Short mmCIF file of C-alpha atoms in Angstrom, two decimals:
data_model
loop_
_atom_site.label_atom_id
_atom_site.label_comp_id
_atom_site.label_asym_id
_atom_site.label_seq_id
_atom_site.Cartn_x
_atom_site.Cartn_y
_atom_site.Cartn_z
CA MET A 1 -0.09 -0.02 0.12
CA GLN A 2 1.58 3.20 -1.21
CA MET A 3 0.78 6.38 1.00
CA HIS A 4 2.34 9.00 -1.30
CA GLU A 5 3.54 9.15 -4.84
CA ASN A 6 7.00 10.28 -3.65
CA ARG A 7 9.12 7.44 -2.49
CA TYR A 8 10.85 9.33 0.35
CA ILE A 9 7.45 10.88 1.43
CA ASP A 10 5.87 7.58 1.39
CA ILE A 11 8.84 6.01 3.55
CA LEU A 12 8.40 8.96 6.16
CA LEU A 13 4.56 8.46 6.44
CA LYS A 14 4.97 4.94 6.96
CA LEU A 15 7.55 5.64 9.54
CA ILE A 16 5.16 7.94 11.21
CA TYR A 17 2.45 5.70 10.95
CA LEU A 18 4.40 2.76 12.78
CA ILE A 19 5.78 5.19 15.48
CA LEU A 20 1.96 6.30 16.03
CA ILE A 21 1.01 2.38 16.50
CA GLY A 22 4.00 1.92 18.77
CA GLY A 23 3.11 5.04 20.85
CA ALA A 24 -0.61 3.89 21.18
CA VAL A 25 0.37 0.36 22.28
CA TRP A 26 2.93 1.62 24.63
CA LEU A 27 0.34 4.19 26.25
CA PHE A 28 -2.49 1.64 26.22
CA PHE A 29 0.02 -0.96 28.27
CA LYS A 30 1.31 1.74 30.32
CA TYR A 31 -1.90 3.68 31.66
CA ALA A 32 -4.98 1.21 30.51
CA PHE A 33 -3.86 -2.15 30.59
CA GLY A 34 -4.13 -2.52 34.45
CA TRP A 35 -7.83 -1.48 34.14
CA THR A 36 -8.66 -4.13 31.60
CA ILE A 37 -7.01 -7.13 33.67
CA PRO A 38 -10.17 -7.96 35.45
CA LEU A 39 -12.01 -7.87 32.01
CA ILE A 40 -9.55 -10.32 30.57
CA ILE A 41 -9.62 -12.63 33.51
CA ALA A 42 -13.64 -12.73 33.27
CA TYR A 43 -13.27 -13.26 29.59
CA LEU A 44 -10.83 -16.19 29.83
CA LEU A 45 -12.92 -17.70 32.76
CA SER A 46 -15.98 -17.37 30.52
CA ARG A 47 -14.32 -19.17 27.78
CA LEU A 48 -13.03 -21.72 30.26
CA ILE A 49 -16.59 -22.69 31.54
CA LEU A 50 -18.40 -22.24 28.24
CA ARG A 51 -18.15 -26.09 27.32
CA PRO A 52 -19.14 -27.26 30.94
CA VAL A 53 -22.35 -25.00 30.68
CA GLU A 54 -23.16 -26.33 27.30
CA TYR A 55 -22.60 -29.96 28.72
CA LEU A 56 -24.71 -29.48 31.74
CA SER A 57 -27.65 -27.45 29.78
CA VAL A 58 -27.78 -30.17 26.90
CA LYS A 59 -26.79 -33.47 28.48
CA TRP A 60 -28.35 -32.79 31.63
CA LYS A 61 -31.23 -30.77 30.86
CA MET A 62 -30.14 -28.04 33.49
CA ASN A 63 -31.41 -24.49 32.83
CA ARG A 64 -28.58 -22.49 30.99
CA LYS A 65 -28.48 -19.83 33.64
CA ALA A 66 -28.49 -22.23 36.57
CA ALA A 67 -25.56 -23.98 34.81
CA THR A 68 -23.90 -20.59 34.11
CA ILE A 69 -24.21 -19.67 37.89
CA LEU A 70 -22.90 -22.84 38.96
CA CYS A 71 -19.86 -23.11 36.76
CA THR A 72 -19.12 -19.28 37.27
CA LEU A 73 -19.02 -19.78 41.07
CA LEU A 74 -16.82 -22.80 40.85
CA ALA A 75 -14.35 -21.14 38.28
CA VAL A 76 -13.91 -17.83 40.21
CA SER A 77 -13.68 -19.64 43.56
CA ALA A 78 -11.06 -21.99 42.19
CA PHE A 79 -9.36 -18.95 40.77
CA CYS A 80 -9.49 -16.79 44.19
CA TRP A 81 -8.48 -19.95 46.21
CA GLY A 82 -5.36 -20.62 44.05
CA ILE A 83 -4.44 -16.86 43.83
CA PHE A 84 -4.82 -16.55 47.82
CA PHE A 85 -2.88 -19.77 48.58
CA LEU A 86 -0.22 -18.81 46.26
CA ILE A 87 0.19 -14.97 47.61
CA SER A 88 -0.37 -16.14 51.22
CA ASN A 89 2.67 -18.55 51.12
CA LEU A 90 4.96 -16.22 49.13
CA VAL A 91 4.14 -13.49 51.56
CA ARG A 92 4.88 -15.74 54.57
CA GLU A 93 8.05 -16.98 53.31
CA GLY A 94 9.09 -13.73 51.90
CA LEU A 95 8.71 -12.09 55.36
CA LEU A 96 10.61 -15.07 57.04
CA LEU A 97 13.32 -14.49 54.40
CA ALA A 98 13.41 -10.83 55.09
CA ARG A 99 13.95 -11.36 58.71
CA ASP A 100 16.92 -14.05 58.11
CA LEU A 101 18.40 -12.04 55.18
CA PRO A 102 21.05 -10.66 57.02
CA LEU A 103 22.45 -14.02 58.40
CA TYR A 104 22.11 -15.56 54.80
CA LEU A 105 24.17 -12.42 53.62
CA THR A 106 26.92 -13.15 56.16
CA SER A 107 26.90 -16.92 55.23
CA ILE A 108 27.21 -16.13 51.72
CA GLN A 109 30.35 -13.95 52.13
CA ASP A 110 31.86 -16.72 54.27
CA LYS A 111 31.12 -19.11 51.38
CA ILE A 112 32.52 -16.70 48.48
CA SER A 113 35.63 -16.51 50.85
CA GLN A 114 35.97 -20.18 51.11
CA ALA A 115 35.36 -20.66 47.33
CA GLY A 116 37.79 -18.26 46.56
CA GLN A 117 40.49 -19.76 48.64
CA SER A 118 39.61 -23.14 47.20
CA LEU A 119 39.69 -22.01 43.52
CA GLY A 120 42.82 -20.22 44.36
CA ALA A 121 44.60 -23.40 45.64
CA LEU A 122 43.38 -25.28 42.36
CA LEU A 123 44.95 -22.59 40.24
CA VAL A 124 48.28 -22.83 42.02
CA ARG A 125 48.21 -26.61 41.79
CA TYR A 126 47.74 -27.02 38.33
CA HIS A 127 49.58 -23.65 37.43
CA LEU A 128 46.95 -21.66 35.90
CA ASN A 129 48.14 -18.31 36.11
CA PHE A 130 45.82 -16.45 33.55
CA PHE A 131 43.06 -16.03 36.03
CA ASP A 132 43.27 -13.97 39.10
CA PRO A 133 41.94 -15.52 42.05
CA ALA A 134 41.48 -12.43 43.91
CA LEU A 135 38.57 -11.68 41.99
CA LEU A 136 36.74 -14.52 44.04
CA THR A 137 37.44 -12.62 47.29
CA VAL A 138 34.42 -10.95 49.07
CA ASP A 139 35.90 -7.50 48.26
CA GLY A 140 36.36 -8.63 44.72
CA LEU A 141 33.02 -9.78 44.03
CA LEU A 142 31.18 -7.21 46.15
CA ARG A 143 32.90 -4.45 43.87
CA GLN A 144 31.24 -6.15 40.74
CA ILE A 145 28.11 -7.65 42.35
CA LYS A 146 25.89 -5.18 44.58
CA LEU A 147 24.15 -7.57 47.11
CA PRO A 148 20.50 -6.98 47.54
CA SER A 149 19.33 -4.90 50.60
CA LEU A 150 16.17 -5.43 51.95
CA ASN A 151 14.20 -3.02 54.39
CA LEU A 152 11.86 -5.03 56.87
CA THR A 153 10.12 -2.04 57.61
CA ARG A 154 9.44 -1.11 53.91
CA VAL A 155 8.00 -4.72 53.38
CA LEU A 156 5.83 -4.41 56.16
CA ASN A 157 4.34 -0.86 54.99
CA THR A 158 3.95 -2.44 51.61
CA VAL A 159 1.90 -5.20 53.23
CA GLY A 160 -0.34 -2.79 55.31
CA SER A 161 -1.17 -0.54 52.00
CA ALA A 162 -2.18 -3.86 50.35
CA ALA A 163 -4.37 -4.91 53.43
CA SER A 164 -5.90 -1.32 53.10
CA SER A 165 -6.95 -1.77 49.45
CA VAL A 166 -9.18 -4.71 50.44
CA PRO A 167 -12.45 -2.90 49.32
CA SER A 168 -10.99 -2.31 46.00
CA ILE A 169 -10.03 -6.10 45.86
CA LEU A 170 -13.50 -7.20 46.53
CA ILE A 171 -15.01 -4.80 43.99
CA THR A 172 -12.65 -6.27 41.49
CA LEU A 173 -13.65 -9.78 42.36
CA VAL A 174 -17.25 -8.73 42.06
CA PHE A 175 -16.72 -7.29 38.76
CA ILE A 176 -14.96 -10.70 37.61
CA LEU A 177 -17.78 -12.77 38.90
CA LEU A 178 -20.58 -10.86 37.23
CA GLY A 179 -18.63 -10.23 33.91
CA THR A 180 -17.76 -14.11 33.54
CA TYR A 181 -21.67 -14.80 34.10
CA PHE A 182 -22.71 -12.31 31.74
CA MET A 183 -19.89 -13.09 29.15
CA CYS A 184 -20.86 -16.78 29.42
CA SER A 185 -24.91 -16.70 29.51
CA GLU A 186 -25.08 -13.92 26.86
CA ASN A 187 -22.02 -14.77 24.76
CA GLN A 188 -23.76 -14.50 21.43
CA LYS A 189 -25.76 -11.45 22.22
CA ILE A 190 -22.63 -9.67 23.49
CA PHE A 191 -20.36 -10.52 20.44
CA GLY A 192 -23.13 -10.06 18.03
CA PHE A 193 -23.76 -6.62 19.44
CA LEU A 194 -19.90 -5.88 19.04
CA SER A 195 -19.64 -7.26 15.40
CA TYR A 196 -22.65 -5.17 14.26
CA GLN A 197 -21.14 -2.00 15.97
CA MET A 198 -17.69 -2.77 14.13
CA GLY A 199 -19.11 -3.45 10.74
CA PRO A 200 -18.50 -6.49 8.48
CA ALA A 201 -14.63 -5.73 7.58
CA ALA A 202 -13.49 -4.89 11.21
CA ALA A 203 -15.54 -7.82 12.56
CA ASP A 204 -13.91 -10.23 10.27
CA LEU A 205 -10.41 -8.70 11.08
CA ALA A 206 -11.43 -9.19 14.81
CA ARG A 207 -12.35 -12.96 14.15
CA ARG A 208 -9.29 -13.67 12.18
CA LEU A 209 -7.08 -11.75 14.76
CA ARG A 210 -8.75 -13.83 17.54
CA SER A 211 -8.38 -17.00 15.72
CA PHE A 212 -4.70 -16.29 15.10
CA LEU A 213 -3.73 -15.21 18.56
CA TYR A 214 -5.58 -18.21 20.11
CA ASN A 215 -3.94 -20.78 17.78
CA SER A 216 -0.29 -19.27 17.97
CA VAL A 217 0.21 -17.08 20.94
CA GLY A 218 -2.53 -18.66 23.09
CA LYS A 219 -1.36 -22.02 22.91
CA TRP A 220 2.29 -21.01 23.11
CA LEU A 221 1.28 -19.33 26.51
CA ARG A 222 -0.57 -22.23 27.73
CA ALA A 223 2.34 -24.48 27.01
CA GLN A 224 4.63 -22.35 28.75
CA CYS A 225 2.29 -22.11 32.01
CA ILE A 226 2.24 -25.88 31.95
CA LEU A 227 6.05 -26.04 31.75
CA ILE A 228 6.17 -23.39 34.69
CA CYS A 229 3.80 -25.47 36.89
CA VAL A 230 5.81 -28.98 36.07
CA THR A 231 9.27 -27.21 36.86
CA PHE A 232 7.85 -25.49 40.04
CA CYS A 233 6.53 -28.80 41.17
CA GLU A 234 9.83 -30.69 40.41
CA LEU A 235 11.99 -27.72 42.22
CA SER A 236 9.69 -27.65 45.08
CA LEU A 237 10.19 -31.40 45.67
CA GLY A 238 13.83 -31.55 45.23
CA PHE A 239 14.16 -28.41 47.91
CA PHE A 240 11.83 -30.08 50.19
CA ILE A 241 14.04 -33.32 50.16
CA MET A 242 17.12 -31.10 50.51
CA GLY A 243 15.41 -29.66 53.60
CA LEU A 244 15.94 -25.98 52.24
CA PRO A 245 14.02 -23.17 53.56
CA TYR A 246 11.69 -21.16 51.64
CA ALA A 247 11.63 -24.09 49.15
CA GLY A 248 8.39 -22.77 47.53
CA LEU A 249 9.68 -19.28 47.04
CA LEU A 250 12.93 -20.49 45.64
CA ALA A 251 11.13 -22.95 43.06
CA LEU A 252 8.63 -20.13 42.12
CA ILE A 253 11.40 -17.76 41.18
CA ILE A 254 13.85 -20.36 39.42
CA ALA A 255 10.75 -21.61 37.54
CA PHE A 256 9.95 -18.29 36.13
CA VAL A 257 13.65 -17.71 35.49
CA ASP A 258 13.54 -20.77 33.37
CA ALA A 259 10.51 -19.61 31.46
CA LEU A 260 12.55 -16.31 30.38
CA PRO A 261 13.63 -16.58 26.74
CA ILE A 262 17.44 -17.09 26.50
CA LEU A 263 17.88 -18.05 30.25
CA GLY A 264 16.92 -21.33 31.82
CA VAL A 265 17.10 -23.41 35.08
CA GLY A 266 20.67 -23.77 34.88
CA THR A 267 21.36 -20.21 35.20
CA ALA A 268 20.41 -20.60 39.13
CA LEU A 269 21.11 -24.15 39.72
CA LEU A 270 24.63 -24.51 38.17
CA PRO A 271 26.21 -21.60 39.62
CA TRP A 272 24.92 -22.63 42.93
CA ALA A 273 26.28 -26.22 42.73
CA ALA A 274 29.56 -24.79 41.56
CA LEU A 275 29.69 -22.65 44.87
CA SER A 276 28.70 -25.54 46.93
CA LEU A 277 31.38 -27.71 45.35
CA LEU A 278 33.91 -25.44 45.96
CA THR A 279 32.74 -24.84 49.64
CA GLY A 280 33.09 -28.43 50.37
CA GLU A 281 29.19 -29.32 50.18
CA PHE A 282 29.56 -32.13 47.84
CA ARG A 283 26.08 -33.57 48.70
CA ARG A 284 24.38 -30.58 48.02
CA ALA A 285 26.20 -29.78 44.87
CA LEU A 286 25.47 -33.47 43.54
CA THR A 287 21.73 -33.00 44.57
CA LEU A 288 21.41 -29.77 42.74
CA LEU A 289 23.08 -31.17 39.81
CA ILE A 290 20.70 -34.21 39.79
CA ILE A 291 17.67 -32.03 40.22
CA TYR A 292 19.06 -29.98 37.14
CA LEU A 293 19.36 -33.06 35.11
CA VAL A 294 15.85 -34.18 35.96
CA VAL A 295 14.40 -30.94 35.18
CA LEU A 296 16.20 -30.80 31.92
CA THR A 297 15.23 -34.20 30.89
CA VAL A 298 11.63 -33.90 31.81
CA ARG A 299 11.34 -30.62 29.93
CA ASN A 300 12.90 -32.26 26.78
CA MET A 301 10.64 -35.00 27.05
CA ILE A 302 7.35 -33.00 27.38
CA GLU A 303 8.19 -29.63 25.59
CA PRO A 304 7.71 -30.98 21.98
CA ARG A 305 4.33 -32.72 22.95
CA ILE A 306 2.96 -29.45 24.56
CA VAL A 307 4.31 -26.49 22.78
CA GLY A 308 4.16 -27.68 19.11
CA GLY A 309 5.95 -24.82 17.73
CA GLN A 310 7.05 -21.21 18.31
CA LEU A 311 5.69 -17.77 18.09
CA GLY A 312 6.45 -17.73 14.61
CA LEU A 313 9.18 -15.00 14.65
CA ASP A 314 12.78 -15.29 13.53
CA PRO A 315 15.11 -16.08 16.37
CA PHE A 316 17.05 -12.88 15.82
CA ALA A 317 13.69 -10.81 15.43
CA THR A 318 12.67 -12.32 18.71
CA LEU A 319 15.81 -11.29 20.54
CA LEU A 320 15.36 -7.66 19.62
CA CYS A 321 11.81 -7.55 20.56
CA ILE A 322 12.54 -9.23 23.84
CA TYR A 323 15.53 -6.62 24.65
CA PHE A 324 13.60 -3.46 23.33
CA GLY A 325 10.46 -4.81 25.16
CA TYR A 326 12.30 -4.89 28.23
CA ARG A 327 13.72 -1.44 27.96
CA ILE A 328 10.30 -0.01 27.11
CA ALA A 329 7.94 -1.70 29.46
CA GLY A 330 10.01 -3.71 31.66
CA PHE A 331 9.33 -7.48 32.45
CA GLY A 332 6.07 -7.56 31.03
CA GLY A 333 7.57 -5.97 27.79
CA MET A 334 9.47 -9.03 27.16
CA PHE A 335 6.40 -10.76 26.17
CA ILE A 336 4.18 -8.02 24.94
CA VAL A 337 6.31 -6.55 22.24
CA PRO A 338 6.94 -9.91 20.45
CA VAL A 339 3.27 -10.60 20.51
CA VAL A 340 2.64 -6.95 19.00
CA THR A 341 5.11 -7.49 16.64
CA LEU A 342 4.07 -10.77 15.45
CA THR A 343 0.39 -9.28 15.05
CA LEU A 344 1.61 -6.41 13.01
CA ILE A 345 3.28 -8.90 10.82
CA LYS A 346 0.24 -10.93 10.30
CA LEU A 347 -1.59 -7.79 9.40
CA GLN A 348 0.80 -7.05 6.63
CA GLU A 349 0.28 -10.41 5.35
CA TRP A 350 -3.47 -9.97 5.11
CA GLY A 351 -2.93 -6.76 3.49
CA TYR A 352 -4.50 -4.34 6.14
CA ILE A 353 -1.49 -2.42 6.61
CA SER A 354 1.85 -2.03 4.79
CA LEU A 355 5.05 -1.58 6.89
CA GLY A 356 7.65 -2.41 4.01
CA ARG A 357 8.20 -4.05 0.89
CA ASP A 358 6.57 -7.50 0.56
CA LYS A 359 9.13 -10.05 -0.72
CA ARG A 360 6.50 -12.28 -2.16
CA ARG A 361 5.50 -9.45 -4.53
CA ARG A 362 7.62 -9.48 -7.65
CA GLN A 363 8.67 -6.03 -8.53
CA THR A 364 8.08 -4.55 -11.95
CA LEU A 365 11.68 -3.82 -13.64
CA PRO A 366 11.95 -0.44 -15.94
CA GLY A 367 10.83 -1.14 -19.36
CA GLU A 368 8.51 -4.15 -18.12
CA LYS A 369 4.88 -4.48 -18.37
CA PRO A 370 3.41 -5.49 -14.99
CA GLY A 371 2.92 -9.22 -14.75
CA GLY A 372 5.06 -9.65 -17.87
CA PRO A 373 8.96 -10.50 -18.63
CA SER A 374 11.34 -7.81 -19.13
CA PRO A 375 12.85 -7.22 -22.61
CA GLY A 376 15.15 -9.72 -24.13
CA GLN A 377 14.01 -12.40 -21.96
CA GLY A 378 11.00 -13.45 -24.26
CA GLY A 379 8.00 -15.17 -23.48
CA LYS A 380 5.78 -18.03 -24.15
#
C-alpha cells in the first residue's frame, strides 16, 4: 500500500504511522492495561466454563442460567483460592526471608571467601596463572556484584497498604464474577452486538485476529504455563527433600527464570552447585546437579508434545523484541512486544497495513509491463 507518490515521503509517512502505532500500544499498556486485567480474566474464565455450561444444559437438561451460575461460582472460587494460596505462602516465606536475610548474606560472604580460597589453591596446584583468584574474594565480588538489601519496615508498609486496598479487591472480584457470568450466559448477544457495531470488515478482522492469537500465542502461553507448573513442582519437591527453607519461594523464582527466553533453570542451579562444590558441600552440589538433570530431561520430553511450535518470529527478531520490550515496558514488555510485532506482521500479510516491501510480490522492472517478462527475456 503506497501512501504517497514520492518514495521518500511515502517512507516517512509509513515511519510516522509505525511510530504512532507503537506509541498507542505503549500508552495502552502503560496506563490502561491495568484497568482491563479484570475484564481479561473474566473473558478467559467465561471461555473456560463455556463447554461445561453447554454440557450441563444439553446433556443434563439443566437451565442454562443455573448452569452458568454454578460453573461461574466454581471457576471464580477456584481462581481466587489459587491466588490466595499462592500469595499467602509467598508473603509468609518472603517475610521469613526478610527476617533472616542478614544471616544469609553473612553466610554467603563466608562461602564466597571459602570458594575463592579453594579456587586459588586449584589454580596454584595446576599452574593456571591466567586467572586472578583475587576476583573471587569477598571484596572483589562485592565490587562487581551489589548484594541485595531489603528494608523490613518497607516490606511491612507494603503489606499494610495492600491490606488497606481490600475494598478495591472485593469490588474487582465482584466485577470478575459478574463479568464471567454475563460473558458466558449472553455470549452470542454480546459478541453479536460488538460485531454489528464494528461492521463486517472490522468484525471479520477481529475474528481472524482472535483465531490467529488463540492458535499461536494462546497455545504457546498455555504451554509455557504448563512448563512453569511442572518445573515449579519438580524444584519444590527437590528443595523439600534437601531440607531447604523457603523451598516454595525459591522454586517459583527459578521456575520463572526458566521461562524467560535465553535463560534457563541452569542459570540458577549450576552456579549454586559450583559454589557448593568449592565450599566442600559435595552432597548439596550433587543433589542440585541431579535436580538440574531431572528438570532438563523432563522438559525435553514434554516440551515437544505440548508446545508444538514457537511464536513464528525469526530468532534474531525475537531477541530484538525481547530486548527492546524490556527497555520499554520492563518485564512484561519482554512478552508483550513480540506478540505485538507478530500481530503487525500478520496484519501486513493479510493486506490491512503496509510497513515495508513485501518479498512475495515480484517487483516490475524498468521497461517491463506489469506481470510480464522484461525485454530480451522473451516469453511463451
